[in-house]
Amino acid sequence: MQKLTGEERSYYIENFQIEDFFSFNIHPYIEICKFDKGEWIFKEGSFPDTLYYMMEGKAKLYMTHKNGKVSLIEYIEAPCFMGEIELLNEARYTKGIQTVTETICLSIATQGCKDMLLADAPFLRRLCVFLGEKASKMTSKYTQNQAYPLENRLAAFIQLSSDKGIYKEKHTEICEYLGVSYRHLLYVLAQFCEANILQKKKNGYHIMDEQRLMQLAQEIQ
Amino acid sequence: MQKLTGEERSYYIENFQIEDFFSFNIHPYIEICKFDKGEWIFKEGSFPDTLYYMMEGKAKLYMTHKNGKVSLIEYIEAPCFMGEIELLNEARYTKGIQTVTETICLSIATQGCKDMLLADAPFLRRLCVFLGEKASKMTSKYTQNQAYPLENRLAAFIQLSSDKGIYKEKHTEICEYLGVSYRHLLYVLAQFCEANILQKKKNGYHIMDEQRLMQLAQEIQ
DNA sequence: TTCAAAATATGAGATATCTCACATTATTGT
DNA sequence: ACAATAATGTGAGATATCTCATATTTTGAA
């Protein structure tokens, strides 16, 4: 993680009109951070003292279950808050977040201004809206996902998680994320290759038929 | 819907320490409401001017899809907010809520105090916590539900939605809620009857083997 | 480097669930 | 009261997905 300075920093701060988020002067507490692709923003179990607002990028949210298994819960995309639940609950239970692409975040060091944040109506209102949308989004995802076979969900997922036309995720993770068996995931990937939608190469599955993939993904709508 | 008065009203107001929710005097805006079983708290498409906090009871959240089909999204249980998304977004109710049991709610007439609510940090903070938990709950429901066959999910659902040992829901609704076909729902219900877990009678399916039902439901954990 | 663990891969049979077709009851508006 | 519509119920074959067994490859730590 790298803190931006100078022009780069100014660019993001000015472009996002950060002042609108708060009724007090937030500037002493903020930084603009750049995370490399694959870098961890939060590690599980750590004690978060930072609230992030992702401005650009994409990341994965992980959770470890009681039995020790790790599963990929959700892909998150800018703009969004990260670490907001921990701020609200004084809680320990942090989930892990790892970037998928290079990611730019506004970071707020909460140790100095937590009380101000939790007493700041403009900020809280925005957080409420964010959380409300998140809940709604989860709801519709949940309702719709049960209605479609893996073929469609996987197509949508490949679109979301691929980078430069290459899909390269751990099957063991993704089958949990998509709620299917490892065997079945492999089976459907093989189907995609069979249909020349994907092509399996050393460095991952290459998307050969963007059109058809989108079509399959959009059946979910 | 019936507004409580006198002792009943005082009982709920005192027991819930409503003052802690707000930093201003909320009393001019609140009522205690009792809804009968089966009554609608919100109808879809209506213009909301009330925020509810459910103190006792259980209700169903419905949504109408673009294609006109209605589906049962979620069972909600006290304590919880209702109408909070609409308060935040100035939107009309996109979802309908119907009680399952008699339900007691604190109602807040928002026309008089919306601005105060949206500027009231203690209230917003509580709302954030509620929404955060709702999002987390949806997440875990979503993750776990995909992992279990209908047998288990239906058992859990019957426990949630039955009243006095009798399960009586519209199959056409429930199959959508549980994300399975009508045919399959009927099939698994028949299995339950076969196994003497349920017994089909004129007024609904009677739960005969609470023990076994719980066992099936708990496999989801 | 080496070895154990994790991840990848594939086959084969079992099961959960779907689709469609059709018949039989409720429910509801007029 | 009646027709139209919605809800219920059932059969049969198709498909999506699972489980288990087992082999190979990759990865990470001693």
Short mmCIF file of C-alpha atoms (C1' of nucleotides) in Angstrom, two decimals:
data_model
loop_
_atom_site.label_atom_id
_atom_site.label_comp_id
_atom_site.label_asym_id
_atom_site.label_seq_id
_atom_site.Cartn_x
_atom_site.Cartn_y
_atom_site.Cartn_z
CA MET A 1 0.00 0.00 0.00
CA GLN A 2 1.25 3.36 -1.00
CA LYS A 3 0.08 6.77 0.13
CA LEU A 4 -0.39 9.22 -2.69
CA THR A 5 0.99 12.72 -2.45
CA GLY A 6 1.20 15.89 -4.45
CA GLU A 7 -0.79 16.15 -7.63
CA GLU A 8 -2.14 12.60 -7.58
CA ARG A 9 -3.48 13.13 -4.09
CA SER A 10 -5.01 16.47 -4.96
CA TYR A 11 -6.64 14.98 -8.03
CA TYR A 12 -8.60 12.44 -6.04
CA ILE A 13 -9.41 14.71 -3.15
CA GLU A 14 -10.75 17.41 -5.41
CA ASN A 15 -12.60 15.09 -7.73
CA PHE A 16 -14.53 13.38 -5.00
CA GLN A 17 -15.71 16.41 -3.04
CA ILE A 18 -14.94 14.71 0.17
CA GLU A 19 -16.10 17.66 2.24
CA ASP A 20 -19.70 16.81 1.37
CA PHE A 21 -19.39 13.60 3.32
CA PHE A 22 -18.78 15.23 6.68
CA SER A 23 -19.88 18.21 8.69
CA PHE A 24 -16.47 18.60 10.33
CA ASN A 25 -13.04 19.03 8.89
CA ILE A 26 -11.99 15.55 7.86
CA HIS A 27 -8.75 16.57 6.16
CA PRO A 28 -6.46 15.93 9.11
CA TYR A 29 -7.56 12.30 9.16
CA ILE A 30 -7.51 11.29 5.53
CA GLU A 31 -5.07 9.87 3.06
CA ILE A 32 -5.39 8.63 -0.48
CA CYS A 33 -4.08 5.09 -0.71
CA LYS A 34 -3.17 2.96 -3.67
CA PHE A 35 -3.21 -0.82 -3.28
CA ASP A 36 -1.51 -3.08 -5.77
CA LYS A 37 -3.38 -5.86 -7.44
CA GLY A 38 -3.64 -8.81 -5.06
CA GLU A 39 -2.76 -6.81 -1.98
CA TRP A 40 -4.74 -7.26 1.24
CA ILE A 41 -6.67 -4.27 2.48
CA PHE A 42 -7.90 -6.03 5.61
CA LYS A 43 -6.56 -9.25 6.99
CA GLU A 44 -8.96 -11.40 8.91
CA GLY A 45 -8.79 -11.06 12.66
CA SER A 46 -6.81 -7.88 12.57
CA PHE A 47 -7.99 -4.88 14.52
CA PRO A 48 -9.09 -2.32 12.02
CA ASP A 49 -8.40 1.30 12.81
CA THR A 50 -9.13 2.53 9.33
CA LEU A 51 -12.30 3.14 7.42
CA TYR A 52 -11.84 3.01 3.68
CA TYR A 53 -13.91 4.45 0.91
CA MET A 54 -12.98 2.70 -2.31
CA MET A 55 -12.87 5.19 -5.16
CA GLU A 56 -11.51 3.02 -7.94
CA GLY A 57 -11.01 -0.71 -8.15
CA LYS A 58 -12.41 -4.09 -7.31
CA ALA A 59 -11.82 -6.47 -4.41
CA LYS A 60 -12.83 -9.75 -2.85
CA LEU A 61 -14.40 -10.23 0.58
CA TYR A 62 -13.42 -13.41 2.38
CA MET A 63 -14.71 -15.07 5.49
CA THR A 64 -13.39 -17.97 7.53
CA HIS A 65 -16.07 -20.33 8.82
CA LYS A 66 -16.15 -21.96 12.23
CA ASN A 67 -14.81 -25.17 10.78
CA GLY A 68 -11.79 -23.35 9.41
CA LYS A 69 -12.83 -23.29 5.77
CA VAL A 70 -12.36 -20.08 3.91
CA SER A 71 -14.96 -18.88 1.50
CA LEU A 72 -15.23 -16.02 -0.88
CA ILE A 73 -18.36 -14.11 0.10
CA GLU A 74 -18.59 -11.26 -2.29
CA TYR A 75 -16.94 -9.16 -4.93
CA ILE A 76 -17.02 -5.49 -4.04
CA GLU A 77 -16.61 -2.62 -6.44
CA ALA A 78 -16.02 1.10 -6.16
CA PRO A 79 -17.58 3.21 -4.89
CA CYS A 80 -18.10 1.62 -1.51
CA PHE A 81 -17.15 1.67 2.13
CA MET A 82 -14.91 -0.94 3.68
CA GLY A 83 -14.55 -1.49 7.39
CA GLU A 84 -17.81 0.24 8.15
CA ILE A 85 -19.27 -2.65 10.13
CA GLU A 86 -16.21 -2.74 12.33
CA LEU A 87 -16.49 0.97 12.94
CA LEU A 88 -20.10 0.58 14.03
CA ASN A 89 -19.70 -2.44 16.25
CA GLU A 90 -16.36 -1.92 17.91
CA ALA A 91 -16.03 -5.43 16.61
CA ARG A 92 -13.24 -7.80 16.18
CA TYR A 93 -14.78 -10.05 13.55
CA THR A 94 -13.15 -8.44 10.54
CA LYS A 95 -13.45 -10.24 7.29
CA GLY A 96 -10.54 -10.23 4.89
CA ILE A 97 -10.49 -8.05 1.81
CA GLN A 98 -8.07 -8.56 -1.07
CA THR A 99 -7.88 -6.42 -4.17
CA VAL A 100 -8.51 -7.87 -7.62
CA THR A 101 -7.18 -4.86 -9.52
CA GLU A 102 -5.15 -1.86 -8.53
CA THR A 103 -7.34 0.06 -6.14
CA ILE A 104 -7.54 3.65 -4.97
CA CYS A 105 -9.07 4.33 -1.58
CA LEU A 106 -9.74 7.23 0.66
CA SER A 107 -8.58 6.16 4.09
CA ILE A 108 -9.82 7.62 7.33
CA ALA A 109 -7.74 6.99 10.43
CA THR A 110 -10.55 6.36 12.87
CA GLN A 111 -8.59 6.46 16.11
CA GLY A 112 -8.57 10.23 15.98
CA CYS A 113 -12.12 10.82 14.83
CA LYS A 114 -14.26 7.79 15.55
CA ASP A 115 -16.45 9.66 17.99
CA MET A 116 -16.87 12.50 15.56
CA LEU A 117 -17.78 10.10 12.77
CA LEU A 118 -20.36 8.28 14.86
CA ALA A 119 -21.89 11.59 15.84
CA ASP A 120 -21.80 13.07 12.38
CA ALA A 121 -25.22 12.95 10.77
CA PRO A 122 -24.15 13.61 7.15
CA PHE A 123 -21.65 10.78 7.31
CA LEU A 124 -24.05 8.42 9.08
CA ARG A 125 -26.78 9.21 6.60
CA ARG A 126 -24.52 8.33 3.69
CA LEU A 127 -23.49 5.16 5.45
CA CYS A 128 -27.15 4.27 5.97
CA VAL A 129 -27.84 4.70 2.29
CA PHE A 130 -24.84 2.56 1.40
CA LEU A 131 -25.84 -0.18 3.82
CA GLY A 132 -29.45 -0.06 2.68
CA GLU A 133 -28.38 -0.53 -0.90
CA LYS A 134 -26.02 -3.30 0.06
CA ALA A 135 -28.85 -5.11 1.84
CA SER A 136 -31.13 -4.63 -1.16
CA LYS A 137 -28.47 -5.82 -3.54
CA MET A 138 -27.79 -8.93 -1.49
CA THR A 139 -31.52 -9.56 -1.40
CA SER A 140 -31.99 -9.42 -5.13
CA LYS A 141 -28.81 -11.37 -5.79
CA TYR A 142 -30.04 -13.98 -3.37
CA THR A 143 -33.51 -14.17 -4.87
CA GLN A 144 -32.33 -14.31 -8.45
CA ASN A 145 -29.40 -16.60 -8.02
CA GLN A 146 -31.45 -19.48 -6.84
CA ALA A 147 -33.40 -19.25 -10.04
CA TYR A 148 -30.61 -19.88 -12.53
CA PRO A 149 -28.28 -22.76 -13.32
CA LEU A 150 -24.56 -22.49 -12.88
CA GLU A 151 -24.08 -21.91 -16.59
CA ASN A 152 -25.56 -18.42 -16.28
CA ARG A 153 -24.14 -17.53 -12.90
CA LEU A 154 -20.67 -18.65 -13.90
CA ALA A 155 -20.83 -16.58 -17.07
CA ALA A 156 -21.70 -13.50 -15.03
CA PHE A 157 -18.99 -14.35 -12.54
CA ILE A 158 -16.32 -14.73 -15.19
CA GLN A 159 -17.20 -11.31 -16.53
CA LEU A 160 -16.88 -9.80 -13.07
CA SER A 161 -13.68 -11.46 -12.02
CA SER A 162 -11.69 -11.71 -15.23
CA ASP A 163 -8.81 -9.37 -15.88
CA LYS A 164 -7.82 -8.50 -19.43
CA GLY A 165 -9.87 -11.30 -20.91
CA ILE A 166 -8.35 -13.95 -18.69
CA TYR A 167 -10.20 -15.84 -16.00
CA LYS A 168 -7.89 -17.21 -13.38
CA GLU A 169 -9.41 -18.05 -10.02
CA LYS A 170 -8.97 -20.95 -7.66
CA HIS A 171 -11.65 -23.48 -8.44
CA THR A 172 -11.75 -24.52 -4.80
CA GLU A 173 -12.75 -21.03 -3.82
CA ILE A 174 -15.12 -20.25 -6.62
CA CYS A 175 -17.17 -23.37 -6.26
CA GLU A 176 -17.88 -22.31 -2.70
CA TYR A 177 -18.68 -18.80 -3.77
CA LEU A 178 -21.10 -20.01 -6.38
CA GLY A 179 -22.52 -22.66 -4.11
CA VAL A 180 -21.80 -25.67 -6.28
CA SER A 181 -19.55 -28.68 -6.01
CA TYR A 182 -16.01 -28.58 -7.30
CA ARG A 183 -16.90 -31.32 -9.72
CA HIS A 184 -19.75 -29.43 -11.22
CA LEU A 185 -17.80 -26.22 -11.63
CA LEU A 186 -15.16 -28.09 -13.59
CA TYR A 187 -17.83 -29.74 -15.64
CA VAL A 188 -19.40 -26.44 -16.68
CA LEU A 189 -16.01 -24.87 -17.39
CA ALA A 190 -15.30 -27.82 -19.66
CA GLN A 191 -18.64 -27.16 -21.40
CA PHE A 192 -17.61 -23.55 -22.00
CA CYS A 193 -14.37 -24.72 -23.56
CA GLU A 194 -16.25 -27.26 -25.62
CA ALA A 195 -18.46 -24.44 -26.91
CA ASN A 196 -15.43 -22.27 -27.64
CA ILE A 197 -16.54 -19.63 -25.20
CA LEU A 198 -13.36 -20.14 -23.21
CA GLN A 199 -10.02 -21.64 -24.05
CA LYS A 200 -7.86 -23.17 -21.39
CA LYS A 201 -4.24 -22.08 -21.39
CA LYS A 202 -1.28 -22.14 -19.05
CA ASN A 203 -2.08 -18.78 -17.49
CA GLY A 204 -5.82 -19.26 -17.16
CA TYR A 205 -8.98 -19.53 -19.18
CA HIS A 206 -9.01 -17.08 -22.07
CA ILE A 207 -12.33 -15.57 -23.05
CA MET A 208 -12.85 -16.32 -26.73
CA ASP A 209 -16.50 -15.43 -27.19
CA GLU A 210 -17.29 -12.32 -25.17
CA GLN A 211 -20.63 -12.04 -26.94
CA ARG A 212 -21.92 -15.45 -25.97
CA LEU A 213 -20.62 -15.05 -22.44
CA MET A 214 -22.51 -11.82 -22.03
CA GLN A 215 -25.61 -13.40 -23.44
CA LEU A 216 -25.45 -16.21 -20.89
CA ALA A 217 -24.75 -13.76 -18.09
CA GLN A 218 -27.59 -11.50 -19.05
CA GLU A 219 -30.19 -14.19 -18.85
CA ILE A 220 -29.94 -13.54 -15.15
CA GLN A 221 -30.66 -9.91 -15.93
CA MET B 1 -54.49 -1.41 12.64
CA GLN B 2 -55.31 -0.10 16.04
CA LYS B 3 -53.54 2.55 18.06
CA LEU B 4 -52.95 1.57 21.64
CA THR B 5 -53.77 3.95 24.44
CA GLY B 6 -53.64 4.18 28.20
CA GLU B 7 -51.90 1.41 30.09
CA GLU B 8 -51.09 -0.73 27.08
CA ARG B 9 -49.43 2.17 25.38
CA SER B 10 -47.50 3.16 28.49
CA TYR B 11 -46.35 -0.43 28.93
CA TYR B 12 -44.64 -0.53 25.57
CA ILE B 13 -43.29 2.99 25.69
CA GLU B 14 -41.72 2.49 29.08
CA ASN B 15 -40.43 -0.99 28.38
CA PHE B 16 -38.58 -0.02 25.25
CA GLN B 17 -36.84 3.11 26.48
CA ILE B 18 -37.58 4.87 23.30
CA GLU B 19 -35.84 8.02 24.43
CA ASP B 20 -32.48 6.31 23.96
CA PHE B 21 -33.10 6.11 20.25
CA PHE B 22 -33.20 9.85 19.65
CA SER B 23 -31.54 12.99 20.83
CA PHE B 24 -34.70 15.06 20.43
CA ASN B 25 -38.12 14.65 21.89
CA ILE B 26 -39.76 11.99 19.76
CA HIS B 27 -42.93 11.69 21.79
CA PRO B 28 -45.06 14.06 19.72
CA TYR B 29 -44.48 11.85 16.69
CA ILE B 30 -44.98 8.35 17.99
CA GLU B 31 -47.79 5.93 18.47
CA ILE B 32 -47.93 2.31 19.49
CA CYS B 33 -49.79 0.31 16.85
CA LYS B 34 -51.22 -3.15 16.93
CA PHE B 35 -51.72 -4.99 13.65
CA ASP B 36 -53.95 -8.03 13.38
CA LYS B 37 -52.65 -11.25 11.95
CA GLY B 38 -52.68 -11.05 8.15
CA GLU B 39 -52.96 -7.28 8.04
CA TRP B 40 -50.84 -5.23 5.65
CA ILE B 41 -48.38 -2.82 7.24
CA PHE B 42 -47.19 -1.44 3.91
CA LYS B 43 -48.85 -1.91 0.57
CA GLU B 44 -46.66 -1.82 -2.48
CA GLY B 45 -46.64 1.45 -4.32
CA SER B 46 -48.09 3.49 -1.50
CA PHE B 47 -46.39 6.69 -0.41
CA PRO B 48 -44.84 6.12 2.96
CA ASP B 49 -45.10 8.64 5.73
CA THR B 50 -44.40 6.28 8.57
CA LEU B 51 -41.33 4.58 9.91
CA TYR B 52 -42.08 1.53 12.04
CA TYR B 53 -40.05 -0.22 14.65
CA MET B 54 -41.48 -3.68 15.17
CA MET B 55 -41.44 -4.57 18.87
CA GLU B 56 -43.31 -7.84 18.83
CA GLY B 57 -44.41 -10.08 16.00
CA LYS B 58 -43.48 -11.53 12.64
CA ALA B 59 -44.19 -10.42 9.09
CA LYS B 60 -43.57 -11.20 5.43
CA LEU B 61 -41.81 -8.94 2.96
CA TYR B 62 -43.08 -9.13 -0.60
CA MET B 63 -41.79 -7.74 -3.83
CA THR B 64 -43.39 -7.48 -7.24
CA HIS B 65 -41.04 -8.19 -10.14
CA LYS B 66 -40.97 -6.31 -13.39
CA ASN B 67 -42.86 -9.10 -15.11
CA GLY B 68 -45.68 -8.71 -12.58
CA LYS B 69 -44.93 -11.78 -10.52
CA VAL B 70 -45.03 -11.41 -6.78
CA SER B 71 -42.50 -13.14 -4.63
CA LEU B 72 -41.98 -13.50 -0.94
CA ILE B 73 -38.54 -12.14 -0.21
CA GLU B 74 -38.05 -12.49 3.48
CA TYR B 75 -39.60 -13.17 6.85
CA ILE B 76 -38.87 -10.38 9.27
CA GLU B 77 -39.04 -10.61 13.03
CA ALA B 78 -39.02 -8.18 15.92
CA PRO B 79 -37.09 -6.16 16.76
CA CYS B 80 -36.54 -4.41 13.49
CA PHE B 81 -37.16 -1.30 11.46
CA MET B 82 -39.64 -1.22 8.60
CA GLY B 83 -39.77 1.53 6.02
CA GLU B 84 -36.23 2.65 6.72
CA ILE B 85 -35.04 2.37 3.14
CA GLU B 86 -37.90 4.52 1.98
CA LEU B 87 -37.12 7.10 4.63
CA LEU B 88 -33.55 7.30 3.38
CA ASN B 89 -34.34 7.41 -0.30
CA GLU B 90 -37.51 9.47 -0.55
CA ALA B 91 -38.83 6.52 -2.51
CA ARG B 92 -42.25 5.03 -2.60
CA TYR B 93 -42.56 1.60 -1.08
CA THR B 94 -41.23 -0.90 -3.48
CA LYS B 95 -42.09 -3.72 -1.17
CA GLY B 96 -45.16 -4.81 0.71
CA ILE B 97 -45.21 -6.08 4.27
CA GLN B 98 -47.92 -8.32 5.71
CA THR B 99 -48.03 -9.60 9.27
CA VAL B 100 -47.92 -13.31 10.04
CA THR B 101 -48.92 -12.95 13.68
CA GLU B 102 -50.38 -10.13 15.72
CA THR B 103 -47.74 -7.44 15.71
CA ILE B 104 -46.91 -4.49 17.91
CA CYS B 105 -45.03 -1.58 16.38
CA LEU B 106 -43.77 1.77 17.36
CA SER B 107 -44.80 4.12 14.58
CA ILE B 108 -43.11 7.39 13.81
CA ALA B 109 -45.00 9.85 11.65
CA THR B 110 -42.15 11.08 9.52
CA GLN B 111 -43.83 14.03 7.86
CA GLY B 112 -43.28 16.09 10.99
CA CYS B 113 -39.78 14.97 11.86
CA LYS B 114 -38.07 13.49 8.82
CA ASP B 115 -35.43 16.20 8.77
CA MET B 116 -34.80 15.79 12.43
CA LEU B 117 -34.48 12.02 12.03
CA LEU B 118 -32.04 12.30 9.15
CA ALA B 119 -29.98 14.74 11.14
CA ASP B 120 -30.09 12.79 14.39
CA ALA B 121 -26.87 10.92 14.96
CA PRO B 122 -28.10 8.51 17.67
CA PHE B 123 -30.98 7.40 15.47
CA LEU B 124 -28.82 7.15 12.35
CA ARG B 125 -26.21 5.20 14.25
CA ARG B 126 -28.80 2.67 15.40
CA LEU B 127 -30.13 2.44 11.88
CA CYS B 128 -26.63 1.81 10.57
CA VAL B 129 -26.17 -1.02 13.03
CA PHE B 130 -29.52 -2.51 12.03
CA LEU B 131 -28.74 -2.27 8.33
CA GLY B 132 -25.27 -3.66 8.84
CA GLU B 133 -26.67 -6.67 10.63
CA LYS B 134 -29.34 -7.11 7.99
CA ALA B 135 -26.68 -7.13 5.29
CA SER B 136 -24.62 -9.65 7.25
CA LYS B 137 -27.65 -11.83 7.85
CA MET B 138 -28.60 -11.81 4.18
CA THR B 139 -25.01 -12.68 3.36
CA SER B 140 -24.88 -15.71 5.58
CA LYS B 141 -28.37 -16.84 4.61
CA TYR B 142 -27.32 -16.53 1.00
CA THR B 143 -24.08 -18.42 1.46
CA GLN B 144 -25.58 -21.23 3.48
CA ASN B 145 -28.82 -21.68 1.63
CA GLN B 146 -27.19 -22.65 -1.59
CA ALA B 147 -25.50 -25.48 0.21
CA TYR B 148 -28.53 -27.43 1.34
CA PRO B 149 -31.32 -29.33 -0.37
CA LEU B 150 -34.92 -28.26 -0.08
CA GLU B 151 -35.60 -30.90 2.55
CA ASN B 152 -33.58 -28.93 5.08
CA ARG B 153 -34.57 -25.45 3.99
CA LEU B 154 -38.23 -26.36 3.94
CA ALA B 155 -38.02 -27.83 7.43
CA ALA B 156 -36.53 -24.58 8.69
CA PHE B 157 -39.11 -22.60 6.81
CA ILE B 158 -42.03 -24.56 8.24
CA GLN B 159 -40.73 -23.87 11.71
CA LEU B 160 -40.54 -20.17 10.98
CA SER B 161 -43.86 -19.75 9.28
CA SER B 162 -46.13 -22.18 11.06
CA ASP B 163 -48.64 -20.96 13.59
CA LYS B 164 -49.79 -23.21 16.44
CA GLY B 165 -48.35 -26.31 14.84
CA ILE B 166 -50.05 -25.74 11.51
CA TYR B 167 -48.29 -24.90 8.27
CA LYS B 168 -50.58 -23.16 5.82
CA GLU B 169 -48.91 -21.13 3.09
CA LYS B 170 -49.62 -20.76 -0.56
CA HIS B 171 -47.43 -23.21 -2.40
CA THR B 172 -47.21 -20.87 -5.35
CA GLU B 173 -45.61 -18.25 -3.14
CA ILE B 174 -43.38 -20.48 -1.09
CA CYS B 175 -41.82 -22.25 -4.02
CA GLU B 176 -40.67 -18.86 -5.26
CA TYR B 177 -39.41 -17.89 -1.85
CA LEU B 178 -37.42 -21.07 -1.53
CA GLY B 179 -36.23 -20.91 -5.10
CA VAL B 180 -37.59 -24.25 -6.26
CA SER B 181 -40.26 -25.34 -8.68
CA TYR B 182 -43.84 -25.81 -7.58
CA ARG B 183 -43.59 -29.44 -8.49
CA HIS B 184 -40.61 -30.06 -6.32
CA LEU B 185 -42.06 -28.30 -3.31
CA LEU B 186 -45.11 -30.55 -3.51
CA TYR B 187 -42.89 -33.53 -3.89
CA VAL B 188 -40.91 -32.80 -0.73
CA LEU B 189 -44.06 -31.97 1.24
CA ALA B 190 -45.40 -35.36 0.20
CA GLN B 191 -42.17 -36.91 1.45
CA PHE B 192 -42.65 -35.24 4.81
CA CYS B 193 -46.16 -36.67 5.03
CA GLU B 194 -44.87 -40.07 3.98
CA ALA B 195 -42.36 -39.89 6.82
CA ASN B 196 -45.08 -38.78 9.28
CA ILE B 197 -43.37 -35.50 9.94
CA LEU B 198 -46.42 -33.66 8.64
CA GLN B 199 -50.01 -34.66 8.16
CA LYS B 200 -52.17 -33.02 5.56
CA LYS B 201 -55.58 -31.85 6.74
CA LYS B 202 -58.31 -29.52 5.60
CA ASN B 203 -56.87 -26.49 7.38
CA GLY B 204 -53.22 -27.05 6.49
CA TYR B 205 -50.29 -29.34 7.18
CA HIS B 206 -50.14 -30.34 10.85
CA ILE B 207 -46.73 -30.82 12.36
CA MET B 208 -46.63 -34.33 13.79
CA ASP B 209 -42.93 -34.75 14.49
CA GLU B 210 -41.52 -31.49 15.81
CA GLN B 211 -38.35 -33.32 16.79
CA ARG B 212 -37.49 -34.60 13.36
CA LEU B 213 -38.43 -31.31 11.76
CA MET B 214 -36.03 -29.47 14.02
CA GLN B 215 -33.33 -31.99 13.28
CA LEU B 216 -33.71 -31.43 9.54
CA ALA B 217 -33.80 -27.68 10.01
CA GLN B 218 -30.72 -27.66 12.18
CA GLU B 219 -28.57 -29.38 9.64
CA ILE B 220 -28.43 -25.96 8.06
CA GLN B 221 -27.26 -24.58 11.41
"C1'" DT C 1 15.67 -30.30 -2.18
"C1'" DT C 2 12.10 -33.02 -0.56
"C1'" DC C 3 7.88 -34.34 1.15
"C1'" DA C 4 3.26 -33.46 2.59
"C1'" DA C 5 -0.60 -30.88 1.72
"C1'" DA C 6 -3.46 -28.46 -1.41
"C1'" DA C 7 -5.22 -27.87 -5.86
"C1'" DT C 8 -6.42 -29.81 -10.21
"C1'" DA C 9 -8.62 -33.33 -13.00
"C1'" DT C 10 -11.76 -36.99 -14.53
"C1'" DG C 11 -15.11 -41.01 -14.44
"C1'" DA C 12 -19.40 -43.10 -13.00
"C1'" DG C 13 -23.45 -43.65 -10.67
"C1'" DA C 14 -26.88 -41.35 -7.54
"C1'" DT C 15 -30.18 -37.68 -6.38
"C1'" DA C 16 -32.31 -33.20 -6.40
"C1'" DT C 17 -34.74 -30.53 -9.09
"C1'" DC C 18 -36.90 -29.00 -13.51
"C1'" DT C 19 -40.15 -28.95 -17.42
"C1'" DC C 20 -44.21 -30.00 -19.41
"C1'" DA C 21 -48.66 -31.92 -19.78
"C1'" DC C 22 -52.84 -32.37 -17.87
"C1'" DA C 23 -56.75 -32.94 -14.34
"C1'" DT C 24 -59.01 -31.22 -10.36
"C1'" DT C 25 -60.38 -28.04 -7.02
"C1'" DA C 26 -60.84 -23.20 -4.87
"C1'" DT C 27 -61.63 -18.15 -5.49
"C1'" DT C 28 -63.29 -14.17 -7.31
"C1'" DG C 29 -65.54 -10.67 -10.10
"C1'" DT C 30 -69.83 -9.63 -12.29
"C1'" DA D 1 -74.94 -18.26 -9.83
"C1'" DC D 2 -71.48 -18.69 -13.29
"C1'" DA D 3 -67.66 -18.29 -15.82
"C1'" DA D 4 -62.95 -17.07 -15.62
"C1'" DT D 5 -58.88 -17.30 -13.18
"C1'" DA D 6 -55.83 -18.92 -9.72
"C1'" DA D 7 -54.32 -22.59 -6.93
"C1'" DT D 8 -53.69 -27.41 -6.18
"C1'" DG D 9 -52.20 -32.01 -7.42
"C1'" DT D 10 -49.90 -35.85 -10.07
"C1'" DG D 11 -47.14 -38.47 -13.67
"C1'" DA D 12 -43.07 -39.06 -16.50
"C1'" DG D 13 -38.99 -38.04 -18.59
"C1'" DA D 14 -35.05 -34.64 -18.77
"C1'" DT D 15 -31.23 -32.14 -16.69
"C1'" DA D 16 -28.43 -29.96 -13.16
"C1'" DT D 17 -25.86 -31.10 -9.57
"C1'" DC D 18 -23.83 -34.19 -5.98
"C1'" DT D 19 -20.93 -37.86 -3.97
"C1'" DC D 20 -17.25 -40.67 -4.03
"C1'" DA D 21 -13.14 -42.77 -5.75
"C1'" DT D 22 -8.91 -42.04 -7.53
"C1'" DA D 23 -4.84 -39.98 -10.23
"C1'" DT D 24 -1.89 -36.14 -11.28
"C1'" DT D 25 0.12 -31.71 -10.63
"C1'" DT D 26 1.37 -27.63 -8.02
"C1'" DT D 27 2.72 -25.33 -3.86
"C1'" DG D 28 4.72 -24.33 0.51
"C1'" DA D 29 7.33 -25.27 4.45
"C1'" DA D 30 11.13 -27.98 6.84
#
